[in-house]
C-alpha cells in the first residue's frame, strides 16, 4: 500500500516501510525500517526534526536522494554537472510526484534556470522488501550538458547504524568481507576496471555493532552494474550518515545534447531486522522472483560437467567423448565444452574473435561430440568470450580498428587479448551473426560467456565509452536471448569479476570463482551469498590437488562444498580413484534429491568461530532443512563445539540425521551414535544444540532435518 501524508510519501512492503520526506532540497529518506502504524509514521517528521547547531549554516541542506552543491550540501554530492564550466551549482526544486502506484513512485524535479530535470524512480518489491532506485537527468536546451557524476540514489541512514561491511577480493578469492566502524569522513570505493571487478564488488552492508547473522538491523546496498562504479558511505561532521552508489564516469563520458537523458544503473537495497541472513533472504527472494527468468526457474538446474580443468586447451574428440561418458555415469546432466574449440586456439595467445570451429581438431565440426553428448542424454554447452580479440587472429588482422584504445597511451597487456569496441554497430553485428549461427548449427542449451581482462583504455574515436560499452553488451545479450530464449547463459569473467544484478538480468548463472579449493570456496560462496542465491551460484567439484592453490583436499569436502550451489564437476575424471568416484556419484545423487530445497529454501548463515563455517537451508514452510558444518582448522580446545540450529519451528518435532559424509570416521563414541530414530523439538535443536563429534580439519558434516507429522 502507498500512503501520502503531507510532505511524506510512504511505501510499504511485507515487512518494511520506506518513508520519503519531500523537502525543499528534494526527496529525502526520513525513515526506512520495520513496518510502522500510520499514526507512528505521522510522528516521524516531528521526532526527527534536526537540532540546530552552532558554527553551521542557518539552513542545513537535506540529504536528498541526489544532494547538490546548489543546496549547500557539504557531504559528497549526488550529482555533478556543468555546461562548459557554468551551471555547476544546480539545485533541483519543486519535486512533483508524477506516478504513484501501489509499489512505485516517480518523482520529477527541475533546475529551471539551468534547464535540467531530474527524475527518480523507486520501486519497493512487496514480497522481498527490496528497493530498486534509479535517477535520470535530462538536458532541456541546446547547450551541451556534461555529467560528471549522477548517483543512482543517496540513502540517509538512521543514526544508530555505526558499522559498515565492504567487499573486496582478487582473482580466485572473490567476495571477501571487511567490517569496519563507521568513522567521521567518507569511505569511498571506486572501480575503474571496466567490468564489475574482482576487487571491488559494488555491494555494502550497513549495520550496528550488535547485528549478527540472525538478529539486528541490517541494510544492504548493491549497484546492478557491470562497469565502473563508485560506492560512498559517509558520516558527515554533523553526525548524519548516508550511502550513495552510482556509475563512475570518466572524463566527458556523458555529454547530453538537447532532449537527451542519462539514466543511472539501478541501486538495489533492502532492510531486515533479522540480521544479515534475514537481509540475504530478502535479496535471494528478489533475485528468484524478479530477476531470474521463469523458464529457468521452472526446471531443476542441471548438474554440469565442465572440461576446463580436465583438458585446458588440449582438445581431442575421443578424449572429450570419454570424459562425457564418465561424466554421465557419475550423474552430469550438462556437458560444457570450455575454451580451446575454435580456430587457432591452442593456448591463450591466439584465436579470440575467430568464432569458427577449428577443423584441424574437429574435422567434422562439433557435430560428433555434440551428438554424442545429446545421445547420452545430456545437454550441450559451449564457452565463448565474444567481447575479446587476440591480435593473433583473422578478425584482428582484418579489423585492427575494431578495438577499444586510448588516444596516445599504448595498450596495457592482459592475457594477450584486446577488447572489441561494442559501441560500433558492425562489431555487434559480427558477434551476433557468429553466436547466432553457432547456436543455430549446434543444439546448444548453454553458453558460458567469459570476459578475461579489465578495460583500462575504454576509448572509441578518442572518447571514453565504458558506460556505452556495458550498455552495448547488455543490448547484444538481450538480442541473443530474444532469438534463442531456450539458451541459458552464464556470466563468467576470470571467475567472479562480472557478478552483479545488471548482468544477472541478462544471464542465468554466475561463475563464482576460478578457485575450486573447497576451503577457500566456502568463504567465497559465503561472501557471494549476501546478495545472490544458491541457484545462480556456479560451484564445481575440482581436482584432488587444487590447480590454483595446490592444496590437496578430500573428495567428501570438495563435494559437500559444491553441492550447495548450482553444482558441477570440473576435473579429469580419468584420475578418479574408485573411492572418489563413489563419493562424487553419491554427492550428485544427494544434490539431485535435495536440489529443490537447496535452490529455493531460505539460507541461514550461522555466526561461526574461526575454525568453522556453518550454514543451513530451511524450507519456506519449515518442514525440512539441511545444515552444513565444516571444520576448517584445528580447534584450540579439546572438545568439539555445540551446533545451534536456527530458524526451525520451535514447537515442531524434527527427525535429525547425519546425511554426509558417506562414511564418517568417528574417532570416539559420540552423540551421533544415538541419533538413529531420534526426534527433537525445533526449540531443543536451536536452544540446547547438538554436541558435535571429533572431526579432522577439512571435514564437513551435513545434517538433515525433517519435521514429523504431528
Ligand atoms: C576463465 C574462466 O574463469 C575459466 O573458468 C575458463 O573458462 C578460462 N577463462 C578459459 O580461458
XYZ file of C-alpha atoms and ligand atoms in Angstrom:
721
model
C 0.000 0.000 0.000
C 1.263 3.511 -0.763
C 0.277 6.361 1.509
C 0.924 10.097 1.209
C 0.854 12.145 4.379
C 1.518 15.849 3.919
C 5.108 16.014 2.831
C 5.625 12.323 3.430
C 5.477 9.612 0.804
C 5.218 6.181 2.318
C 5.960 2.901 0.615
C 5.158 -0.354 2.265
C 6.354 -3.894 1.683
C 5.713 -7.118 3.553
C 7.960 -6.189 6.497
C 9.162 -2.630 5.914
C 8.223 0.984 5.394
C 10.219 3.379 3.280
C 9.301 6.974 4.050
C 10.395 9.904 1.932
C 10.155 13.469 3.114
C 9.579 15.920 0.262
C 11.845 18.759 1.416
C 12.760 21.946 -0.401
C 16.024 20.223 -1.381
C 14.227 17.244 -2.879
C 13.001 13.872 -1.598
C 14.952 12.558 1.428
C 14.781 9.211 3.166
C 13.258 10.045 6.529
C 12.581 6.527 7.757
C 13.371 3.089 6.376
C 12.961 0.088 8.598
C 10.402 -2.164 10.224
C 6.787 -1.527 9.376
C 5.081 1.187 11.425
C 1.470 2.067 12.124
C 0.038 5.017 10.182
C -0.113 7.133 13.359
C 3.559 6.447 14.131
C 4.529 7.400 10.592
C 2.758 10.710 11.091
C 5.028 11.395 14.090
C 8.263 10.664 12.255
C 8.924 14.119 10.887
C 8.309 15.753 14.279
C 10.504 13.319 16.167
C 13.323 13.537 13.667
C 13.368 17.322 13.275
C 17.054 18.184 13.384
C 18.515 20.020 16.328
C 20.075 23.318 15.254
C 23.800 23.706 15.920
C 26.396 26.412 16.168
C 29.019 27.177 13.563
C 26.973 25.876 10.663
C 24.714 27.385 8.009
C 21.361 28.539 9.355
C 19.651 26.257 6.875
C 21.028 22.745 6.843
C 20.924 21.146 3.385
C 18.982 17.888 3.399
C 20.455 14.575 2.344
C 18.161 14.272 -0.631
C 18.186 11.291 -2.993
C 20.590 13.355 -5.065
C 22.158 16.113 -2.936
C 23.615 19.079 -4.807
C 26.184 21.825 -4.383
C 23.454 24.334 -5.130
C 21.583 23.273 -1.995
C 24.684 23.917 0.132
C 25.244 20.238 0.837
C 28.609 19.682 2.500
C 28.921 15.915 2.029
C 29.941 14.172 -1.175
C 27.370 15.345 -3.675
C 24.948 13.161 -5.574
C 25.288 14.922 -8.889
C 27.973 16.930 -10.650
C 27.178 18.553 -13.954
C 28.064 21.677 -15.910
C 27.864 23.408 -19.269
C 31.419 24.300 -20.120
C 32.018 25.300 -16.516
C 28.657 27.054 -16.000
C 25.585 25.646 -14.264
C 27.787 23.820 -11.758
C 25.530 24.980 -8.933
C 22.399 23.044 -9.843
C 19.593 22.960 -7.327
C 16.558 20.919 -8.139
C 13.296 22.200 -6.710
C 9.560 21.702 -6.958
C 9.656 17.944 -6.685
C 6.485 16.638 -8.228
C 5.112 13.127 -7.946
C 4.376 12.054 -11.492
C 3.448 8.459 -10.758
C 2.295 6.872 -7.564
C 1.068 3.304 -7.588
C 0.983 0.548 -5.022
C 4.714 -0.046 -5.087
C 6.175 2.626 -7.376
C 6.914 6.311 -7.064
C 8.286 8.515 -9.787
C 9.409 11.978 -8.789
C 10.398 14.757 -11.143
C 12.157 17.960 -10.170
C 13.935 20.598 -12.145
C 16.523 23.285 -12.111
C 14.628 25.758 -14.263
C 17.397 28.301 -14.593
C 19.778 25.625 -15.865
C 17.073 23.810 -17.889
C 17.934 20.456 -16.383
C 15.457 17.991 -14.954
C 15.985 15.155 -12.549
C 13.809 12.067 -12.200
C 13.831 9.343 -9.553
C 12.093 6.035 -9.993
C 11.602 3.931 -6.879
C 10.045 0.501 -6.652
C 9.629 -1.346 -3.364
C 9.018 -5.012 -4.036
C 6.362 -6.257 -1.659
C 7.403 -9.844 -1.085
C 11.167 -9.393 -0.909
C 11.374 -5.929 0.748
C 13.938 -4.947 -1.910
C 14.002 -1.389 -3.220
C 15.144 -0.582 -6.756
C 16.067 3.065 -7.258
C 17.424 4.880 -10.279
C 17.933 8.527 -11.153
C 17.960 10.142 -14.558
C 18.906 13.599 -15.730
C 17.693 15.327 -18.899
C 19.091 18.306 -20.756
C 16.338 20.743 -21.787
C 18.259 23.097 -24.077
C 20.667 23.073 -26.995
C 23.810 23.870 -24.971
C 25.528 20.518 -24.245
C 25.385 19.346 -20.632
C 28.337 17.420 -19.206
C 27.517 14.915 -16.470
C 30.500 14.051 -14.299
C 28.561 12.080 -11.709
C 24.949 11.164 -11.132
C 24.341 8.688 -8.341
C 21.568 6.115 -8.541
C 20.492 7.312 -5.094
C 21.704 8.660 -1.793
C 20.117 6.954 1.176
C 20.267 8.554 4.594
C 20.838 6.029 7.385
C 19.368 6.031 10.885
C 21.789 7.332 13.474
C 22.081 4.004 15.303
C 23.929 2.489 12.321
C 27.607 2.535 13.256
C 29.354 -0.139 11.193
C 29.735 -0.995 7.538
C 30.904 -4.113 5.767
C 32.506 -3.759 2.364
C 33.534 -6.376 -0.180
C 36.963 -6.826 -1.662
C 38.852 -9.672 -3.302
C 41.089 -10.715 -6.135
C 41.177 -13.321 -8.873
C 40.410 -16.723 -7.314
C 39.488 -15.153 -3.979
C 36.432 -13.005 -4.593
C 33.768 -11.757 -2.159
C 35.891 -11.232 0.936
C 34.220 -9.093 3.568
C 35.735 -6.313 5.618
C 33.844 -4.959 8.612
C 34.783 -1.505 9.863
C 33.473 1.017 12.345
C 31.849 3.903 10.617
C 34.179 6.861 11.003
C 33.668 10.558 10.543
C 34.506 11.160 6.925
C 33.888 9.160 3.770
C 34.543 5.540 2.887
C 34.856 5.613 -0.902
C 35.386 2.622 -3.197
C 35.893 3.305 -6.893
C 36.213 0.717 -9.591
C 37.726 1.722 -12.940
C 38.451 -1.743 -14.331
C 35.672 -1.554 -16.914
C 33.953 -4.670 -15.549
C 32.314 -5.249 -12.171
C 35.740 -6.407 -10.932
C 37.223 -8.990 -8.589
C 38.411 -6.443 -6.090
C 35.501 -4.013 -5.717
C 32.174 -5.793 -5.745
C 29.553 -2.987 -5.756
C 27.917 -4.023 -2.510
C 27.829 -2.661 1.022
C 26.205 -3.620 4.289
C 25.351 -1.013 6.921
C 24.533 -2.225 10.426
C 25.157 -1.861 14.132
C 27.950 -3.333 16.213
C 25.429 -5.799 17.581
C 24.000 -7.064 14.302
C 24.571 -10.805 13.894
C 23.640 -13.294 11.217
C 20.331 -13.941 12.944
C 19.407 -10.714 14.640
C 19.618 -6.938 14.465
C 19.384 -4.079 11.997
C 20.948 -4.812 8.631
C 20.828 -2.698 5.474
C 22.257 -3.941 2.178
C 23.090 -1.952 -0.976
C 24.093 -3.236 -4.386
C 24.551 -1.437 -7.695
C 23.320 -3.575 -10.567
C 26.031 -2.527 -12.987
C 28.799 -4.314 -14.880
C 31.193 -1.431 -15.497
C 32.879 1.283 -13.471
C 31.216 2.154 -10.203
C 31.534 4.200 -7.060
C 30.356 3.499 -3.528
C 30.310 6.100 -0.796
C 29.430 5.655 2.831
C 29.887 8.965 4.570
C 29.432 10.039 8.139
C 29.236 13.800 7.971
C 30.696 16.173 10.525
C 27.176 16.994 11.678
C 26.624 13.325 12.595
C 24.330 12.348 9.731
C 25.342 9.459 7.543
C 24.373 8.063 4.173
C 25.195 5.522 1.499
C 25.459 6.527 -2.144
C 26.193 4.444 -5.220
C 26.371 5.072 -8.924
C 28.213 4.605 -12.174
C 31.724 6.039 -12.084
C 32.110 8.202 -15.183
C 35.394 9.010 -16.884
C 36.171 12.487 -18.269
C 33.474 13.719 -20.649
C 31.961 10.267 -20.825
C 28.446 11.685 -20.760
C 27.656 14.886 -22.631
C 23.933 15.340 -23.187
C 22.580 17.175 -26.204
C 19.156 18.796 -26.126
C 16.454 16.346 -25.035
C 18.952 13.612 -24.194
C 18.811 11.738 -20.914
C 21.374 9.977 -18.750
C 19.936 7.053 -16.840
C 21.835 5.720 -13.828
C 22.040 1.992 -13.183
C 19.691 0.613 -10.536
C 20.622 0.649 -6.889
C 19.091 -2.338 -5.106
C 18.714 -2.033 -1.359
C 16.959 -3.767 1.470
C 16.476 -3.715 5.217
C 15.987 -6.550 7.661
C 15.504 -6.579 11.409
C 16.541 -10.235 11.355
C 20.266 -9.715 10.842
C 22.455 -10.458 7.847
C 20.784 -13.752 6.992
C 17.379 -12.074 7.019
C 18.781 -9.426 4.691
C 20.207 -12.055 2.334
C 16.887 -13.862 2.277
C 15.304 -10.610 1.028
C 17.840 -10.326 -1.787
C 17.528 -14.015 -2.653
C 13.761 -13.770 -2.859
C 14.107 -10.730 -5.116
C 16.570 -12.425 -7.472
C 14.431 -15.530 -7.665
C 11.184 -13.695 -8.312
C 12.212 -10.524 -10.152
C 15.497 -11.193 -11.928
C 15.587 -14.821 -12.992
C 13.594 -15.967 -15.976
C 10.504 -18.086 -15.366
C 11.684 -20.751 -17.802
C 14.943 -21.172 -15.885
C 13.229 -21.225 -12.502
C 10.675 -23.761 -13.654
C 13.155 -26.607 -14.107
C 15.810 -28.115 -11.854
C 19.241 -26.683 -12.572
C 21.201 -29.371 -14.427
C 24.419 -30.695 -12.906
C 27.374 -29.616 -15.058
C 30.491 -31.253 -16.281
C 32.973 -28.604 -17.462
C 36.072 -29.534 -19.469
C 38.414 -26.678 -18.462
C 40.442 -28.160 -15.625
C 40.399 -31.596 -17.288
C 41.919 -30.730 -20.659
C 42.548 -26.956 -20.781
C 43.467 -26.254 -24.441
C 44.304 -29.867 -25.342
C 41.110 -30.703 -27.167
C 40.728 -34.127 -28.740
C 37.363 -35.547 -29.729
C 37.967 -39.045 -28.374
C 39.253 -37.764 -25.039
C 36.213 -35.496 -24.743
C 33.840 -38.334 -25.609
C 35.435 -40.489 -22.898
C 35.018 -37.658 -20.405
C 31.400 -37.204 -21.473
C 30.708 -40.913 -20.852
C 32.290 -40.794 -17.427
C 30.525 -37.556 -16.522
C 27.193 -39.044 -17.493
C 27.860 -42.177 -15.456
C 28.575 -40.078 -12.371
C 25.399 -38.037 -12.831
C 26.148 -34.986 -15.014
C 23.215 -33.528 -16.915
C 25.012 -30.911 -18.995
C 28.411 -31.135 -20.698
C 30.147 -27.773 -21.182
C 32.959 -27.531 -23.722
C 35.255 -24.809 -22.408
C 37.926 -22.679 -24.106
C 40.001 -24.234 -26.918
C 37.487 -25.378 -29.586
C 37.732 -22.527 -32.107
C 40.109 -21.610 -34.868
C 43.759 -21.333 -33.867
C 43.054 -21.569 -30.130
C 45.810 -23.885 -28.906
C 46.739 -21.645 -25.982
C 45.748 -18.218 -24.737
C 47.829 -16.289 -27.261
C 45.629 -16.722 -30.325
C 42.180 -17.262 -31.755
C 39.824 -14.997 -29.785
C 37.499 -13.369 -32.291
C 37.548 -16.244 -34.800
C 34.363 -17.957 -33.675
C 34.550 -20.827 -36.141
C 35.115 -24.431 -35.070
C 38.766 -25.414 -35.535
C 38.614 -28.090 -38.229
C 42.211 -29.116 -37.505
C 40.883 -30.614 -34.278
C 37.236 -31.073 -35.102
C 37.290 -32.170 -38.784
C 33.518 -32.720 -38.765
C 32.802 -29.634 -36.731
C 31.437 -30.128 -33.239
C 28.739 -32.496 -34.529
C 30.283 -35.812 -33.408
C 30.843 -34.507 -29.882
C 27.535 -32.668 -29.621
C 25.615 -35.659 -30.960
C 27.391 -37.948 -28.543
C 26.547 -35.700 -25.599
C 22.921 -35.370 -26.662
C 22.550 -39.093 -27.316
C 23.947 -39.763 -23.878
C 21.027 -37.739 -22.519
C 22.983 -34.640 -21.512
C 22.632 -31.044 -22.673
C 25.471 -29.395 -24.531
C 27.066 -26.097 -23.505
C 29.770 -24.015 -25.175
C 32.344 -21.495 -23.925
C 32.703 -18.143 -25.700
C 34.421 -14.849 -24.963
C 32.737 -12.574 -27.511
C 33.966 -9.176 -26.322
C 37.630 -10.070 -26.858
C 40.098 -10.472 -29.683
C 43.678 -11.761 -29.824
C 45.972 -9.706 -32.044
C 46.903 -13.130 -33.425
C 43.530 -13.783 -35.070
C 41.999 -13.411 -38.522
C 39.498 -10.960 -37.079
C 42.147 -8.594 -35.762
C 44.244 -8.863 -38.905
C 41.175 -7.832 -40.898
C 39.817 -5.206 -38.464
C 42.609 -3.784 -36.301
C 40.431 -0.707 -35.824
C 37.679 -2.675 -34.032
C 39.320 -2.484 -30.598
C 38.927 -0.056 -27.735
C 42.060 2.018 -27.186
C 43.485 5.147 -25.608
C 44.283 8.083 -27.866
C 48.012 8.092 -27.166
C 48.889 5.615 -24.420
C 49.899 2.113 -25.558
C 47.610 -0.858 -24.898
C 48.101 -2.453 -21.474
C 48.916 -6.165 -21.972
C 46.437 -8.525 -20.306
C 46.185 -12.239 -21.189
C 47.321 -11.462 -24.759
C 43.961 -10.001 -25.666
C 42.292 -6.717 -26.531
C 38.706 -5.564 -26.102
C 36.394 -5.204 -29.080
C 34.578 -1.898 -29.371
C 30.968 -2.962 -28.933
C 29.764 0.585 -29.394
C 30.378 0.013 -33.120
C 27.348 -1.462 -34.846
C 29.485 -3.543 -37.241
C 31.232 -5.218 -34.278
C 27.928 -6.101 -32.630
C 26.576 -7.378 -35.956
C 29.617 -9.614 -36.434
C 29.335 -11.073 -32.934
C 25.607 -11.588 -33.196
C 25.969 -13.345 -36.542
C 28.704 -15.673 -35.191
C 26.884 -16.575 -31.984
C 23.541 -16.923 -33.706
C 24.940 -19.233 -36.339
C 26.748 -21.416 -33.778
C 23.587 -21.705 -31.695
C 21.586 -22.478 -34.816
C 24.009 -25.098 -36.147
C 24.572 -26.948 -32.874
C 21.894 -27.954 -30.452
C 23.348 -25.849 -27.638
C 21.409 -25.114 -24.490
C 24.047 -23.127 -22.683
C 26.728 -20.515 -23.296
C 29.485 -19.849 -20.805
C 30.100 -16.174 -21.661
C 33.563 -15.284 -20.404
C 35.406 -11.932 -20.167
C 39.022 -12.260 -19.182
C 40.531 -8.833 -18.943
C 39.979 -5.412 -17.444
C 39.288 -2.460 -19.715
C 41.841 0.193 -18.812
C 41.526 2.151 -22.055
C 37.835 2.261 -22.928
C 38.375 4.692 -25.824
C 36.346 4.826 -29.030
C 37.061 7.533 -31.593
C 39.039 9.312 -28.898
C 36.282 9.346 -26.259
C 35.864 7.276 -23.099
C 32.941 4.875 -23.528
C 32.951 2.460 -20.566
C 29.250 3.000 -19.922
C 28.306 2.751 -23.598
C 30.337 -0.465 -23.880
C 28.390 -2.003 -20.984
C 25.076 -0.848 -22.453
C 26.087 -2.277 -25.847
C 26.968 -5.597 -24.217
C 23.571 -5.655 -22.481
C 21.931 -4.943 -25.865
C 23.814 -7.812 -27.512
C 22.842 -10.237 -24.757
C 19.209 -9.088 -24.905
C 19.109 -9.557 -28.670
C 20.627 -13.026 -28.430
C 18.225 -14.076 -25.687
C 15.294 -12.872 -27.756
C 16.378 -15.017 -30.696
C 17.407 -18.017 -28.549
C 15.193 -17.908 -25.466
C 15.938 -21.518 -24.575
C 19.678 -20.982 -24.296
C 20.909 -20.329 -20.771
C 23.900 -18.028 -20.385
C 26.494 -17.994 -17.633
C 28.305 -14.803 -16.680
C 31.990 -15.572 -16.159
C 34.870 -13.113 -16.013
C 38.068 -14.863 -14.923
C 35.814 -16.352 -12.276
C 33.737 -13.756 -10.465
C 34.787 -10.418 -11.955
C 31.381 -9.756 -13.505
C 28.806 -10.637 -10.913
C 26.034 -8.113 -10.369
C 22.281 -7.763 -10.885
C 22.823 -5.877 -14.186
C 24.480 -8.848 -15.864
C 22.297 -11.340 -13.999
C 19.218 -9.704 -15.534
C 20.559 -10.971 -18.874
C 22.132 -14.251 -17.831
C 21.149 -17.282 -15.792
C 24.155 -18.465 -13.810
C 27.278 -16.945 -12.286
C 30.756 -18.440 -12.319
C 31.602 -17.622 -8.729
C 35.371 -18.048 -8.824
C 38.116 -19.870 -10.674
C 39.177 -21.309 -7.339
C 37.709 -24.746 -6.726
C 39.708 -25.066 -3.492
C 36.877 -26.121 -1.196
C 38.177 -24.319 1.892
C 38.641 -21.037 0.033
C 35.394 -21.631 -1.798
C 33.390 -21.890 1.420
C 34.414 -18.359 2.217
C 33.941 -17.042 -1.321
C 30.493 -18.615 -1.521
C 29.614 -17.176 1.878
C 30.547 -13.688 0.624
C 28.577 -14.135 -2.592
C 25.548 -15.336 -0.650
C 24.959 -11.908 0.897
C 23.322 -10.826 -2.379
C 22.968 -13.957 -4.558
C 21.012 -17.178 -4.010
C 22.459 -20.654 -4.392
C 20.599 -21.467 -7.600
C 22.734 -18.996 -9.584
C 25.994 -19.778 -7.774
C 28.145 -21.957 -10.051
C 30.012 -24.391 -7.768
C 32.170 -27.224 -9.124
C 33.962 -30.145 -7.592
C 37.565 -29.547 -8.604
C 40.638 -31.789 -8.764
C 42.096 -33.509 -5.679
C 45.049 -31.118 -5.754
C 43.559 -27.730 -6.489
C 45.186 -26.285 -9.627
C 45.241 -22.808 -8.149
C 46.234 -23.310 -4.514
C 47.810 -26.787 -4.862
C 46.037 -27.716 -1.648
C 45.041 -31.384 -1.564
C 41.565 -31.795 -0.123
C 39.357 -34.852 0.408
C 36.589 -35.608 -2.082
C 33.991 -35.521 0.718
C 34.757 -31.891 1.446
C 35.046 -30.834 -2.197
C 31.695 -32.433 -2.960
C 29.969 -31.048 0.142
C 31.038 -27.526 -0.817
C 29.863 -27.735 -4.432
C 26.552 -29.431 -3.778
C 25.144 -26.335 -2.053
C 25.279 -24.292 -5.251
C 24.411 -24.852 -8.892
C 26.518 -27.962 -8.819
C 29.061 -29.162 -11.343
C 32.323 -31.056 -11.780
C 35.469 -29.670 -13.326
C 38.276 -32.206 -13.145
C 39.879 -35.009 -15.124
C 37.537 -37.894 -14.442
C 40.202 -40.367 -15.627
C 42.158 -39.574 -12.470
C 39.419 -40.540 -10.030
C 40.026 -43.417 -7.643
C 37.139 -45.831 -7.083
C 36.510 -44.223 -3.757
C 36.394 -40.731 -5.258
C 34.021 -41.936 -7.972
C 31.770 -43.332 -5.250
C 31.843 -40.068 -3.297
C 31.194 -37.911 -6.347
C 28.341 -40.107 -7.548
C 26.794 -40.040 -4.080
C 27.187 -36.260 -3.827
C 25.421 -35.689 -7.134
C 22.644 -38.069 -6.111
C 22.377 -36.150 -2.809
C 22.288 -32.836 -4.647
C 19.545 -34.003 -7.015
C 17.494 -35.373 -4.133
C 17.692 -32.107 -2.165
C 18.085 -29.734 -5.122
C 14.713 -28.090 -4.673
C 15.384 -27.301 -1.016
C 18.962 -26.157 -1.725
C 17.901 -23.844 -4.552
C 14.642 -22.497 -3.143
C 14.975 -22.711 0.638
C 15.986 -19.888 2.974
C 19.704 -19.620 3.592
C 20.690 -19.152 7.227
C 24.366 -18.359 7.697
C 25.393 -19.021 11.282
C 27.927 -16.897 13.109
C 30.887 -19.252 13.208
C 34.070 -19.267 15.191
C 37.360 -19.005 13.353
C 37.759 -22.758 12.914
C 34.399 -23.441 11.279
C 31.967 -22.461 8.556
C 28.312 -23.187 9.236
C 25.076 -22.572 7.427
C 21.666 -24.102 6.916
C 18.910 -24.084 4.340
C 15.403 -24.197 5.725
C 12.329 -24.724 3.579
C 9.847 -21.856 3.438
C 7.269 -23.819 5.455
C 9.851 -25.043 7.986
C 9.165 -28.700 7.142
C 12.719 -29.616 6.313
C 16.252 -28.294 6.474
C 19.875 -29.106 5.751
C 22.668 -27.806 7.965
C 26.305 -27.895 6.957
C 29.139 -27.656 9.468
C 32.709 -27.600 8.177
C 35.658 -27.678 10.494
C 38.187 -25.625 8.554
C 41.032 -25.604 11.094
C 42.221 -27.328 14.224
C 40.292 -26.165 17.267
C 42.107 -24.685 20.250
C 40.200 -26.653 22.914
C 39.804 -30.408 23.216
C 36.026 -30.776 22.987
C 34.222 -30.047 19.725
C 31.646 -27.293 19.789
C 27.881 -27.445 20.089
C 25.944 -26.750 16.902
C 22.965 -24.483 17.474
C 20.482 -24.906 14.654
C 18.381 -21.903 13.627
C 15.103 -20.792 12.069
C 13.286 -24.045 12.782
C 9.724 -24.100 14.075
C 10.292 -24.236 17.872
C 7.301 -26.384 18.683
C 7.590 -28.815 15.839
C 9.437 -32.095 16.154
C 12.252 -32.912 13.749
C 13.984 -36.137 12.877
C 17.697 -35.424 12.788
C 20.012 -37.432 10.515
C 23.652 -37.176 9.604
C 23.480 -37.291 5.791
C 27.072 -36.527 4.819
C 29.797 -37.760 4.510
C 29.041 -41.263 3.302
C 31.382 -42.880 5.809
C 32.095 -40.629 8.725
C 35.148 -41.834 10.554
C 34.206 -41.106 14.170
C 37.243 -41.155 16.391
C 35.329 -41.855 19.588
C 31.773 -42.618 20.543
C 29.634 -39.541 20.169
C 26.091 -38.314 20.334
C 25.792 -39.208 16.670
C 25.769 -42.886 17.668
C 22.436 -42.328 19.361
C 20.710 -40.263 16.700
C 19.069 -43.097 14.835
C 15.354 -42.796 15.140
C 15.603 -39.813 17.454
C 13.459 -36.746 17.146
C 13.923 -33.376 18.791
C 11.849 -30.241 19.041
C 12.975 -27.262 16.999
C 13.348 -25.462 20.306
C 15.766 -28.093 21.616
C 17.850 -28.024 18.449
C 18.038 -24.241 18.494
C 18.360 -23.564 22.228
C 20.190 -26.622 23.544
C 22.003 -27.553 20.346
C 23.867 -30.692 19.351
C 27.257 -31.689 20.727
C 29.373 -32.273 17.612
C 31.745 -35.233 17.359
C 35.524 -35.061 16.988
C 36.390 -34.154 13.425
C 39.564 -33.704 11.450
C 40.030 -30.263 9.909
C 38.660 -30.153 6.335
C 35.647 -32.275 7.229
C 32.044 -31.325 6.508
C 29.047 -32.815 8.277
C 25.659 -32.268 6.679
C 22.616 -32.841 8.868
C 19.130 -33.349 7.516
C 16.065 -32.332 9.499
C 12.573 -33.445 8.656
C 9.531 -32.371 10.606
C 7.488 -35.306 11.800
C 3.765 -35.263 11.100
C 2.010 -34.289 14.270
C 38.486 -18.035 -17.264
C 37.350 -18.796 -16.648
O 37.048 -18.294 -15.393
C 37.720 -20.270 -16.625
O 36.699 -20.996 -15.998
C 37.940 -20.750 -18.028
O 36.747 -20.713 -18.744
C 39.014 -19.900 -18.698
N 38.720 -18.499 -18.600
C 39.149 -20.281 -20.160
O 40.018 -19.473 -20.803
